[in-house]
């Protein structure tokens, strides 16, 4: 069964308490929390303060996706805010290995996120050190974009790289996941589905999460 990680970026921020309650009662596994800085990506979302509120609102895993430059400056703040998993973008890390060690030494699971243009082969030398690959299937910055079809081949290749080495790294697919394309994403080898608009813009978010979980 896939892990379902609804992205709170698509929630109603005037009614966050209701949306957290809905997720807590749903079959969702993780809260996916998108942090954007207006520099690495052309949008600004929220920072550690809101992560801390989400932490208080749920016992589920807080999966924090940093779309920020110089993530090493904020890793400790996100740990203190309650992040369980912290993902940094490979495109923002000159010393990626050091970033990964920092996250792990702070006691969080370490994720590496890659943009659609970044080859999964760039992960080869850190694959043994990380817990998660957050593979972007849209260009990061906004919810509600269209899934980039070439992602399917990237998932297959990464799955092969992980399995050949007997690793336990989870593959998370982030962006444009729908009820229609989710089966082929899972069939290609993904473990975790992020879903923003598909969940929060649906008529019955809880039922949509249940459907994603059944894939
Ligand atoms: C995009 C974010 C995603 C996004 C997913 O930059 O990383 O997590 O919110 O939203 P949907 O599922 O609507 O594409
Ligand atoms: Zn994300």
JSON list of C-alpha atoms and ligand atoms in Angstrom, two decimals:
[
{"chain": "A", "resi": 1, "resn": "UNK", "atom": "CA", "xyz": [0.00, 0.00, 0.00]},
{"chain": "A", "resi": 2, "resn": "UNK", "atom": "CA", "xyz": [1.36, 3.44, -0.86]},
{"chain": "A", "resi": 3, "resn": "UNK", "atom": "CA", "xyz": [2.08, 6.03, 1.79]},
{"chain": "A", "resi": 4, "resn": "UNK", "atom": "CA", "xyz": [-0.22, 9.00, 1.26]},
{"chain": "A", "resi": 5, "resn": "UNK", "atom": "CA", "xyz": [1.17, 12.44, 2.04]},
{"chain": "A", "resi": 6, "resn": "UNK", "atom": "CA", "xyz": [-1.35, 15.23, 1.43]},
{"chain": "A", "resi": 7, "resn": "UNK", "atom": "CA", "xyz": [0.30, 18.60, 0.78]},
{"chain": "A", "resi": 8, "resn": "UNK", "atom": "CA", "xyz": [-1.10, 21.24, 3.13]},
{"chain": "A", "resi": 9, "resn": "UNK", "atom": "CA", "xyz": [-0.12, 23.91, 0.58]},
{"chain": "A", "resi": 10, "resn": "UNK", "atom": "CA", "xyz": [-3.51, 23.26, -1.02]},
{"chain": "A", "resi": 11, "resn": "UNK", "atom": "CA", "xyz": [-5.42, 23.48, 2.28]},
{"chain": "A", "resi": 12, "resn": "UNK", "atom": "CA", "xyz": [-7.68, 26.34, 3.28]},
{"chain": "A", "resi": 13, "resn": "UNK", "atom": "CA", "xyz": [-5.42, 28.45, 5.49]},
{"chain": "A", "resi": 14, "resn": "UNK", "atom": "CA", "xyz": [-8.41, 30.16, 7.08]},
{"chain": "A", "resi": 15, "resn": "UNK", "atom": "CA", "xyz": [-9.60, 26.75, 8.23]},
{"chain": "A", "resi": 16, "resn": "UNK", "atom": "CA", "xyz": [-6.37, 24.90, 8.89]},
{"chain": "A", "resi": 17, "resn": "UNK", "atom": "CA", "xyz": [-7.72, 23.34, 12.07]},
{"chain": "A", "resi": 18, "resn": "UNK", "atom": "CA", "xyz": [-10.57, 21.72, 10.13]},
{"chain": "A", "resi": 19, "resn": "UNK", "atom": "CA", "xyz": [-8.20, 20.46, 7.44]},
{"chain": "A", "resi": 20, "resn": "UNK", "atom": "CA", "xyz": [-5.81, 19.00, 10.04]},
{"chain": "A", "resi": 21, "resn": "UNK", "atom": "CA", "xyz": [-8.74, 17.29, 11.76]},
{"chain": "A", "resi": 22, "resn": "UNK", "atom": "CA", "xyz": [-9.89, 15.85, 8.45]},
{"chain": "A", "resi": 23, "resn": "UNK", "atom": "CA", "xyz": [-6.38, 14.50, 7.73]},
{"chain": "A", "resi": 24, "resn": "UNK", "atom": "CA", "xyz": [-6.08, 13.07, 11.24]},
{"chain": "A", "resi": 25, "resn": "UNK", "atom": "CA", "xyz": [-9.33, 11.17, 10.78]},
{"chain": "A", "resi": 26, "resn": "UNK", "atom": "CA", "xyz": [-8.36, 10.07, 7.26]},
{"chain": "A", "resi": 27, "resn": "UNK", "atom": "CA", "xyz": [-6.08, 7.27, 6.06]},
{"chain": "A", "resi": 28, "resn": "UNK", "atom": "CA", "xyz": [-3.38, 9.82, 5.24]},
{"chain": "A", "resi": 29, "resn": "UNK", "atom": "CA", "xyz": [0.01, 8.73, 6.58]},
{"chain": "A", "resi": 30, "resn": "UNK", "atom": "CA", "xyz": [2.07, 11.89, 6.47]},
{"chain": "A", "resi": 31, "resn": "UNK", "atom": "CA", "xyz": [1.56, 15.66, 6.47]},
{"chain": "A", "resi": 32, "resn": "UNK", "atom": "CA", "xyz": [3.61, 17.01, 3.52]},
{"chain": "A", "resi": 33, "resn": "UNK", "atom": "CA", "xyz": [4.72, 20.54, 4.38]},
{"chain": "A", "resi": 34, "resn": "UNK", "atom": "CA", "xyz": [6.09, 22.71, 1.54]},
{"chain": "A", "resi": 35, "resn": "UNK", "atom": "CA", "xyz": [8.49, 25.46, 2.57]},
{"chain": "A", "resi": 36, "resn": "UNK", "atom": "CA", "xyz": [9.25, 28.01, -0.17]},
{"chain": "A", "resi": 37, "resn": "UNK", "atom": "CA", "xyz": [11.58, 30.99, 0.00]},
{"chain": "A", "resi": 38, "resn": "UNK", "atom": "CA", "xyz": [10.88, 33.05, -3.12]},
{"chain": "A", "resi": 39, "resn": "UNK", "atom": "CA", "xyz": [14.50, 32.50, -4.20]},
{"chain": "A", "resi": 40, "resn": "UNK", "atom": "CA", "xyz": [14.94, 28.86, -5.10]},
{"chain": "A", "resi": 41, "resn": "UNK", "atom": "CA", "xyz": [11.34, 28.79, -6.25]},
{"chain": "A", "resi": 42, "resn": "UNK", "atom": "CA", "xyz": [9.19, 31.67, -7.51]},
{"chain": "A", "resi": 43, "resn": "UNK", "atom": "CA", "xyz": [6.81, 31.55, -4.58]},
{"chain": "A", "resi": 44, "resn": "UNK", "atom": "CA", "xyz": [6.77, 32.01, -0.80]},
{"chain": "A", "resi": 45, "resn": "UNK", "atom": "CA", "xyz": [4.77, 29.72, 1.46]},
{"chain": "A", "resi": 46, "resn": "UNK", "atom": "CA", "xyz": [5.53, 29.31, 5.16]},
{"chain": "A", "resi": 47, "resn": "UNK", "atom": "CA", "xyz": [8.36, 28.54, 7.55]},
{"chain": "A", "resi": 48, "resn": "UNK", "atom": "CA", "xyz": [9.14, 26.82, 10.85]},
{"chain": "A", "resi": 49, "resn": "UNK", "atom": "CA", "xyz": [6.45, 28.69, 12.78]},
{"chain": "A", "resi": 50, "resn": "UNK", "atom": "CA", "xyz": [3.65, 27.01, 10.84]},
{"chain": "A", "resi": 51, "resn": "UNK", "atom": "CA", "xyz": [5.41, 23.63, 10.94]},
{"chain": "A", "resi": 52, "resn": "UNK", "atom": "CA", "xyz": [5.30, 23.93, 14.72]},
{"chain": "A", "resi": 53, "resn": "UNK", "atom": "CA", "xyz": [1.53, 24.46, 14.59]},
{"chain": "A", "resi": 54, "resn": "UNK", "atom": "CA", "xyz": [1.10, 21.42, 12.32]},
{"chain": "A", "resi": 55, "resn": "UNK", "atom": "CA", "xyz": [3.27, 19.42, 14.73]},
{"chain": "A", "resi": 56, "resn": "UNK", "atom": "CA", "xyz": [0.88, 20.28, 17.55]},
{"chain": "A", "resi": 57, "resn": "UNK", "atom": "CA", "xyz": [-2.13, 19.43, 15.39]},
{"chain": "A", "resi": 58, "resn": "UNK", "atom": "CA", "xyz": [-1.10, 15.89, 14.45]},
{"chain": "A", "resi": 59, "resn": "UNK", "atom": "CA", "xyz": [0.66, 12.74, 15.59]},
{"chain": "A", "resi": 60, "resn": "UNK", "atom": "CA", "xyz": [1.27, 11.77, 11.96]},
{"chain": "A", "resi": 61, "resn": "UNK", "atom": "CA", "xyz": [4.67, 12.08, 10.34]},
{"chain": "A", "resi": 62, "resn": "UNK", "atom": "CA", "xyz": [5.60, 15.67, 9.47]},
{"chain": "A", "resi": 63, "resn": "UNK", "atom": "CA", "xyz": [7.39, 15.46, 6.12]},
{"chain": "A", "resi": 64, "resn": "UNK", "atom": "CA", "xyz": [9.00, 18.83, 5.47]},
{"chain": "A", "resi": 65, "resn": "UNK", "atom": "CA", "xyz": [10.03, 19.65, 1.89]},
{"chain": "A", "resi": 66, "resn": "UNK", "atom": "CA", "xyz": [12.45, 22.57, 1.85]},
{"chain": "A", "resi": 67, "resn": "UNK", "atom": "CA", "xyz": [12.46, 24.56, -1.37]},
{"chain": "A", "resi": 68, "resn": "UNK", "atom": "CA", "xyz": [14.94, 27.09, -0.03]},
{"chain": "A", "resi": 69, "resn": "UNK", "atom": "CA", "xyz": [18.54, 28.14, -0.64]},
{"chain": "A", "resi": 70, "resn": "UNK", "atom": "CA", "xyz": [21.08, 27.51, 2.12]},
{"chain": "A", "resi": 71, "resn": "UNK", "atom": "CA", "xyz": [18.91, 24.92, 3.89]},
{"chain": "A", "resi": 72, "resn": "UNK", "atom": "CA", "xyz": [21.72, 24.25, 6.41]},
{"chain": "A", "resi": 73, "resn": "UNK", "atom": "CA", "xyz": [20.87, 27.57, 8.05]},
{"chain": "A", "resi": 74, "resn": "UNK", "atom": "CA", "xyz": [17.39, 26.33, 8.95]},
{"chain": "A", "resi": 75, "resn": "UNK", "atom": "CA", "xyz": [17.75, 22.58, 9.60]},
{"chain": "A", "resi": 76, "resn": "UNK", "atom": "CA", "xyz": [17.91, 23.01, 13.38]},
{"chain": "A", "resi": 77, "resn": "UNK", "atom": "CA", "xyz": [14.89, 25.32, 13.43]},
{"chain": "A", "resi": 78, "resn": "UNK", "atom": "CA", "xyz": [12.85, 22.74, 11.52]},
{"chain": "A", "resi": 79, "resn": "UNK", "atom": "CA", "xyz": [13.99, 20.02, 13.91]},
{"chain": "A", "resi": 80, "resn": "UNK", "atom": "CA", "xyz": [12.86, 22.19, 16.82]},
{"chain": "A", "resi": 81, "resn": "UNK", "atom": "CA", "xyz": [9.58, 22.86, 15.03]},
{"chain": "A", "resi": 82, "resn": "UNK", "atom": "CA", "xyz": [8.94, 19.10, 14.97]},
{"chain": "A", "resi": 83, "resn": "UNK", "atom": "CA", "xyz": [9.91, 17.86, 11.51]},
{"chain": "A", "resi": 84, "resn": "UNK", "atom": "CA", "xyz": [10.33, 14.08, 11.28]},
{"chain": "A", "resi": 85, "resn": "UNK", "atom": "CA", "xyz": [11.66, 14.04, 7.73]},
{"chain": "A", "resi": 86, "resn": "UNK", "atom": "CA", "xyz": [13.59, 16.95, 6.21]},
{"chain": "A", "resi": 87, "resn": "UNK", "atom": "CA", "xyz": [14.21, 17.04, 2.47]},
{"chain": "A", "resi": 88, "resn": "UNK", "atom": "CA", "xyz": [16.62, 19.44, 0.81]},
{"chain": "A", "resi": 89, "resn": "UNK", "atom": "CA", "xyz": [16.92, 20.07, -2.91]},
{"chain": "A", "resi": 90, "resn": "UNK", "atom": "CA", "xyz": [20.07, 18.73, -4.55]},
{"chain": "A", "resi": 91, "resn": "UNK", "atom": "CA", "xyz": [20.08, 21.87, -6.72]},
{"chain": "A", "resi": 92, "resn": "UNK", "atom": "CA", "xyz": [20.57, 24.07, -3.62]},
{"chain": "A", "resi": 93, "resn": "UNK", "atom": "CA", "xyz": [23.30, 22.05, -1.92]},
{"chain": "A", "resi": 94, "resn": "UNK", "atom": "CA", "xyz": [26.95, 22.54, -2.88]},
{"chain": "A", "resi": 95, "resn": "UNK", "atom": "CA", "xyz": [27.89, 20.16, -0.07]},
{"chain": "A", "resi": 96, "resn": "UNK", "atom": "CA", "xyz": [24.97, 17.76, -0.19]},
{"chain": "A", "resi": 97, "resn": "UNK", "atom": "CA", "xyz": [26.72, 15.06, 1.82]},
{"chain": "A", "resi": 98, "resn": "UNK", "atom": "CA", "xyz": [27.26, 17.55, 4.63]},
{"chain": "A", "resi": 99, "resn": "UNK", "atom": "CA", "xyz": [23.60, 18.63, 4.52]},
{"chain": "A", "resi": 100, "resn": "UNK", "atom": "CA", "xyz": [22.50, 15.00, 4.83]},
{"chain": "A", "resi": 101, "resn": "UNK", "atom": "CA", "xyz": [24.82, 14.39, 7.80]},
{"chain": "A", "resi": 102, "resn": "UNK", "atom": "CA", "xyz": [23.53, 17.53, 9.47]},
{"chain": "A", "resi": 103, "resn": "UNK", "atom": "CA", "xyz": [19.90, 16.43, 9.14]},
{"chain": "A", "resi": 104, "resn": "UNK", "atom": "CA", "xyz": [20.67, 12.96, 10.47]},
{"chain": "A", "resi": 105, "resn": "UNK", "atom": "CA", "xyz": [22.77, 14.24, 13.36]},
{"chain": "A", "resi": 106, "resn": "UNK", "atom": "CA", "xyz": [19.81, 16.41, 14.38]},
{"chain": "A", "resi": 107, "resn": "UNK", "atom": "CA", "xyz": [17.75, 13.20, 14.62]},
{"chain": "A", "resi": 108, "resn": "UNK", "atom": "CA", "xyz": [15.56, 13.57, 11.53]},
{"chain": "A", "resi": 109, "resn": "UNK", "atom": "CA", "xyz": [15.20, 11.33, 8.53]},
{"chain": "A", "resi": 110, "resn": "UNK", "atom": "CA", "xyz": [17.03, 12.78, 5.55]},
{"chain": "A", "resi": 111, "resn": "UNK", "atom": "CA", "xyz": [15.44, 13.32, 2.17]},
{"chain": "A", "resi": 112, "resn": "UNK", "atom": "CA", "xyz": [16.86, 14.66, -1.07]},
{"chain": "A", "resi": 113, "resn": "UNK", "atom": "CA", "xyz": [14.51, 16.35, -3.52]},
{"chain": "A", "resi": 114, "resn": "UNK", "atom": "CA", "xyz": [15.29, 16.55, -7.23]},
{"chain": "A", "resi": 115, "resn": "UNK", "atom": "CA", "xyz": [13.82, 18.82, -9.88]},
{"chain": "A", "resi": 116, "resn": "UNK", "atom": "CA", "xyz": [12.39, 17.39, -13.12]},
{"chain": "A", "resi": 117, "resn": "UNK", "atom": "CA", "xyz": [15.59, 18.27, -15.01]},
{"chain": "A", "resi": 118, "resn": "UNK", "atom": "CA", "xyz": [17.91, 16.53, -12.52]},
{"chain": "A", "resi": 119, "resn": "UNK", "atom": "CA", "xyz": [18.92, 12.98, -13.37]},
{"chain": "A", "resi": 120, "resn": "UNK", "atom": "CA", "xyz": [18.42, 10.33, -10.69]},
{"chain": "A", "resi": 121, "resn": "UNK", "atom": "CA", "xyz": [22.01, 9.22, -11.38]},
{"chain": "A", "resi": 122, "resn": "UNK", "atom": "CA", "xyz": [23.12, 12.39, -9.54]},
{"chain": "A", "resi": 123, "resn": "UNK", "atom": "CA", "xyz": [21.91, 10.63, -6.36]},
{"chain": "A", "resi": 124, "resn": "UNK", "atom": "CA", "xyz": [24.10, 7.57, -6.80]},
{"chain": "A", "resi": 125, "resn": "UNK", "atom": "CA", "xyz": [26.83, 8.52, -4.31]},
{"chain": "A", "resi": 126, "resn": "UNK", "atom": "CA", "xyz": [24.46, 9.57, -1.51]},
{"chain": "A", "resi": 127, "resn": "UNK", "atom": "CA", "xyz": [21.79, 6.92, -1.96]},
{"chain": "A", "resi": 128, "resn": "UNK", "atom": "CA", "xyz": [23.23, 4.82, 0.87]},
{"chain": "A", "resi": 129, "resn": "UNK", "atom": "CA", "xyz": [23.02, 7.77, 3.26]},
{"chain": "A", "resi": 130, "resn": "UNK", "atom": "CA", "xyz": [19.44, 8.89, 2.81]},
{"chain": "A", "resi": 131, "resn": "UNK", "atom": "CA", "xyz": [15.94, 7.75, 3.77]},
{"chain": "A", "resi": 132, "resn": "UNK", "atom": "CA", "xyz": [13.89, 9.36, 1.02]},
{"chain": "A", "resi": 133, "resn": "UNK", "atom": "CA", "xyz": [14.08, 10.77, -2.49]},
{"chain": "A", "resi": 134, "resn": "UNK", "atom": "CA", "xyz": [11.44, 13.41, -3.16]},
{"chain": "A", "resi": 135, "resn": "UNK", "atom": "CA", "xyz": [11.17, 13.28, -6.93]},
{"chain": "A", "resi": 136, "resn": "UNK", "atom": "CA", "xyz": [9.50, 16.36, -8.34]},
{"chain": "A", "resi": 137, "resn": "UNK", "atom": "CA", "xyz": [7.02, 15.56, -11.09]},
{"chain": "A", "resi": 138, "resn": "UNK", "atom": "CA", "xyz": [6.34, 19.29, -11.66]},
{"chain": "A", "resi": 139, "resn": "UNK", "atom": "CA", "xyz": [8.62, 22.30, -11.40]},
{"chain": "A", "resi": 140, "resn": "UNK", "atom": "CA", "xyz": [8.46, 23.21, -7.71]},
{"chain": "A", "resi": 141, "resn": "UNK", "atom": "CA", "xyz": [6.74, 26.38, -6.62]},
{"chain": "A", "resi": 142, "resn": "UNK", "atom": "CA", "xyz": [3.02, 25.81, -6.95]},
{"chain": "A", "resi": 143, "resn": "UNK", "atom": "CA", "xyz": [0.33, 23.25, -6.30]},
{"chain": "A", "resi": 144, "resn": "UNK", "atom": "CA", "xyz": [-2.12, 22.23, -8.99]},
{"chain": "A", "resi": 145, "resn": "UNK", "atom": "CA", "xyz": [0.32, 21.77, -11.90]},
{"chain": "A", "resi": 146, "resn": "UNK", "atom": "CA", "xyz": [0.29, 19.02, -14.49]},
{"chain": "A", "resi": 147, "resn": "UNK", "atom": "CA", "xyz": [2.31, 15.83, -13.95]},
{"chain": "A", "resi": 148, "resn": "UNK", "atom": "CA", "xyz": [5.39, 15.61, -16.23]},
{"chain": "A", "resi": 149, "resn": "UNK", "atom": "CA", "xyz": [5.11, 12.19, -17.96]},
{"chain": "A", "resi": 150, "resn": "UNK", "atom": "CA", "xyz": [8.88, 11.53, -18.22]},
{"chain": "A", "resi": 151, "resn": "UNK", "atom": "CA", "xyz": [8.87, 11.12, -14.43]},
{"chain": "A", "resi": 152, "resn": "UNK", "atom": "CA", "xyz": [7.67, 7.53, -14.89]},
{"chain": "A", "resi": 153, "resn": "UNK", "atom": "CA", "xyz": [10.96, 6.49, -16.51]},
{"chain": "A", "resi": 154, "resn": "UNK", "atom": "CA", "xyz": [12.91, 8.27, -13.75]},
{"chain": "A", "resi": 155, "resn": "UNK", "atom": "CA", "xyz": [10.98, 6.35, -11.08]},
{"chain": "A", "resi": 156, "resn": "UNK", "atom": "CA", "xyz": [11.77, 3.04, -12.79]},
{"chain": "A", "resi": 157, "resn": "UNK", "atom": "CA", "xyz": [15.48, 3.85, -12.98]},
{"chain": "A", "resi": 158, "resn": "UNK", "atom": "CA", "xyz": [15.67, 4.99, -9.35]},
{"chain": "A", "resi": 159, "resn": "UNK", "atom": "CA", "xyz": [13.75, 1.90, -8.21]},
{"chain": "A", "resi": 160, "resn": "UNK", "atom": "CA", "xyz": [16.34, -0.23, -10.01]},
{"chain": "A", "resi": 161, "resn": "UNK", "atom": "CA", "xyz": [19.24, 1.66, -8.42]},
{"chain": "A", "resi": 162, "resn": "UNK", "atom": "CA", "xyz": [17.75, 1.23, -4.93]},
{"chain": "A", "resi": 163, "resn": "UNK", "atom": "CA", "xyz": [16.83, -2.44, -5.33]},
{"chain": "A", "resi": 164, "resn": "UNK", "atom": "CA", "xyz": [20.13, -3.47, -6.91]},
{"chain": "A", "resi": 165, "resn": "UNK", "atom": "CA", "xyz": [21.93, -2.20, -3.83]},
{"chain": "A", "resi": 166, "resn": "UNK", "atom": "CA", "xyz": [19.37, -3.64, -1.39]},
{"chain": "A", "resi": 167, "resn": "UNK", "atom": "CA", "xyz": [18.62, -0.20, 0.07]},
{"chain": "A", "resi": 168, "resn": "UNK", "atom": "CA", "xyz": [15.48, 0.91, 1.89]},
{"chain": "A", "resi": 169, "resn": "UNK", "atom": "CA", "xyz": [15.25, 4.43, 0.45]},
{"chain": "A", "resi": 170, "resn": "UNK", "atom": "CA", "xyz": [11.65, 5.50, -0.15]},
{"chain": "A", "resi": 171, "resn": "UNK", "atom": "CA", "xyz": [10.63, 7.12, -3.43]},
{"chain": "A", "resi": 172, "resn": "UNK", "atom": "CA", "xyz": [8.19, 9.99, -2.99]},
{"chain": "A", "resi": 173, "resn": "UNK", "atom": "CA", "xyz": [6.48, 11.53, -6.00]},
{"chain": "A", "resi": 174, "resn": "UNK", "atom": "CA", "xyz": [5.55, 15.17, -5.65]},
{"chain": "A", "resi": 175, "resn": "UNK", "atom": "CA", "xyz": [3.42, 17.18, -8.05]},
{"chain": "A", "resi": 176, "resn": "UNK", "atom": "CA", "xyz": [0.38, 16.60, -10.20]},
{"chain": "A", "resi": 177, "resn": "UNK", "atom": "CA", "xyz": [-0.53, 13.24, -8.69]},
{"chain": "A", "resi": 178, "resn": "UNK", "atom": "CA", "xyz": [-4.14, 12.34, -9.52]},
{"chain": "A", "resi": 179, "resn": "UNK", "atom": "CA", "xyz": [-6.40, 9.33, -9.07]},
{"chain": "A", "resi": 180, "resn": "UNK", "atom": "CA", "xyz": [-5.87, 8.66, -12.78]},
{"chain": "A", "resi": 181, "resn": "UNK", "atom": "CA", "xyz": [-2.06, 8.68, -12.89]},
{"chain": "A", "resi": 182, "resn": "UNK", "atom": "CA", "xyz": [-1.39, 7.25, -9.40]},
{"chain": "A", "resi": 183, "resn": "UNK", "atom": "CA", "xyz": [-1.62, 3.58, -10.49]},
{"chain": "A", "resi": 184, "resn": "UNK", "atom": "CA", "xyz": [1.14, 3.99, -13.09]},
{"chain": "A", "resi": 185, "resn": "UNK", "atom": "CA", "xyz": [3.29, 5.94, -10.59]},
{"chain": "A", "resi": 186, "resn": "UNK", "atom": "CA", "xyz": [2.99, 3.09, -8.08]},
{"chain": "A", "resi": 187, "resn": "UNK", "atom": "CA", "xyz": [3.53, 0.45, -10.77]},
{"chain": "A", "resi": 188, "resn": "UNK", "atom": "CA", "xyz": [6.78, 2.21, -11.75]},
{"chain": "A", "resi": 189, "resn": "UNK", "atom": "CA", "xyz": [8.06, 1.75, -8.18]},
{"chain": "A", "resi": 190, "resn": "UNK", "atom": "CA", "xyz": [7.05, 4.74, -6.05]},
{"chain": "A", "resi": 191, "resn": "UNK", "atom": "CA", "xyz": [6.38, 4.33, -2.31]},
{"chain": "A", "resi": 192, "resn": "UNK", "atom": "CA", "xyz": [4.93, 7.70, -1.32]},
{"chain": "A", "resi": 193, "resn": "UNK", "atom": "CA", "xyz": [2.35, 9.85, -3.12]},
{"chain": "A", "resi": 194, "resn": "UNK", "atom": "CA", "xyz": [2.16, 13.54, -2.34]},
{"chain": "A", "resi": 195, "resn": "UNK", "atom": "CA", "xyz": [-1.23, 14.97, -3.28]},
{"chain": "A", "resi": 196, "resn": "UNK", "atom": "CA", "xyz": [-2.28, 18.59, -2.90]},
{"chain": "A", "resi": 197, "resn": "UNK", "atom": "CA", "xyz": [-5.07, 19.65, -5.20]},
{"chain": "A", "resi": 198, "resn": "UNK", "atom": "CA", "xyz": [-6.26, 16.09, -5.80]},
{"chain": "A", "resi": 199, "resn": "UNK", "atom": "CA", "xyz": [-7.10, 15.82, -2.10]},
{"chain": "A", "resi": 200, "resn": "UNK", "atom": "CA", "xyz": [-8.05, 19.32, -1.04]},
{"chain": "A", "resi": 201, "resn": "UNK", "atom": "CA", "xyz": [-9.99, 20.39, -4.14]},
{"chain": "A", "resi": 202, "resn": "UNK", "atom": "CA", "xyz": [-12.02, 17.19, -4.25]},
{"chain": "A", "resi": 203, "resn": "UNK", "atom": "CA", "xyz": [-15.62, 17.08, -3.06]},
{"chain": "A", "resi": 204, "resn": "UNK", "atom": "CA", "xyz": [-14.77, 14.53, -0.37]},
{"chain": "A", "resi": 205, "resn": "UNK", "atom": "CA", "xyz": [-11.08, 14.75, 0.61]},
{"chain": "A", "resi": 206, "resn": "UNK", "atom": "CA", "xyz": [-11.26, 11.88, 3.07]},
{"chain": "A", "resi": 207, "resn": "UNK", "atom": "CA", "xyz": [-12.76, 9.56, 0.45]},
{"chain": "A", "resi": 208, "resn": "UNK", "atom": "CA", "xyz": [-10.15, 10.67, -2.09]},
{"chain": "A", "resi": 209, "resn": "UNK", "atom": "CA", "xyz": [-7.37, 9.80, 0.37]},
{"chain": "A", "resi": 210, "resn": "UNK", "atom": "CA", "xyz": [-9.00, 6.39, 0.89]},
{"chain": "A", "resi": 211, "resn": "UNK", "atom": "CA", "xyz": [-9.05, 5.84, -2.88]},
{"chain": "A", "resi": 212, "resn": "UNK", "atom": "CA", "xyz": [-5.37, 6.79, -3.21]},
{"chain": "A", "resi": 213, "resn": "UNK", "atom": "CA", "xyz": [-4.54, 4.44, -0.36]},
{"chain": "A", "resi": 214, "resn": "UNK", "atom": "CA", "xyz": [-6.22, 1.54, -2.18]},
{"chain": "A", "resi": 215, "resn": "UNK", "atom": "CA", "xyz": [-4.02, 1.90, -5.28]},
{"chain": "B", "resi": 1, "resn": "LIG", "atom": "C1", "xyz": [5.18, 21.94, -5.36]},
{"chain": "B", "resi": 1, "resn": "LIG", "atom": "C2", "xyz": [5.07, 21.25, -4.01]},
{"chain": "B", "resi": 1, "resn": "LIG", "atom": "C3", "xyz": [4.08, 20.16, -4.00]},
{"chain": "B", "resi": 1, "resn": "LIG", "atom": "C4", "xyz": [2.68, 20.61, -4.32]},
{"chain": "B", "resi": 1, "resn": "LIG", "atom": "C5", "xyz": [1.85, 19.43, -4.67]},
{"chain": "B", "resi": 1, "resn": "LIG", "atom": "O1", "xyz": [6.24, 22.79, -5.37]},
{"chain": "B", "resi": 1, "resn": "LIG", "atom": "O2", "xyz": [6.31, 20.69, -3.64]},
{"chain": "B", "resi": 1, "resn": "LIG", "atom": "O3", "xyz": [4.13, 19.44, -2.79]},
{"chain": "B", "resi": 1, "resn": "LIG", "atom": "O4", "xyz": [2.10, 21.32, -3.28]},
{"chain": "B", "resi": 1, "resn": "LIG", "atom": "O5", "xyz": [0.59, 19.88, -5.07]},
{"chain": "B", "resi": 1, "resn": "LIG", "atom": "P1", "xyz": [-0.24, 19.17, -6.23]},
{"chain": "B", "resi": 1, "resn": "LIG", "atom": "O6", "xyz": [-0.48, 17.75, -5.78]},
{"chain": "B", "resi": 1, "resn": "LIG", "atom": "O7", "xyz": [-1.49, 19.97, -6.31]},
{"chain": "B", "resi": 1, "resn": "LIG", "atom": "O8", "xyz": [0.59, 19.21, -7.47]},
{"chain": "B", "resi": 2, "resn": "LIG", "atom": "ZN1", "xyz": [6.37, 19.20, -1.90]}
]
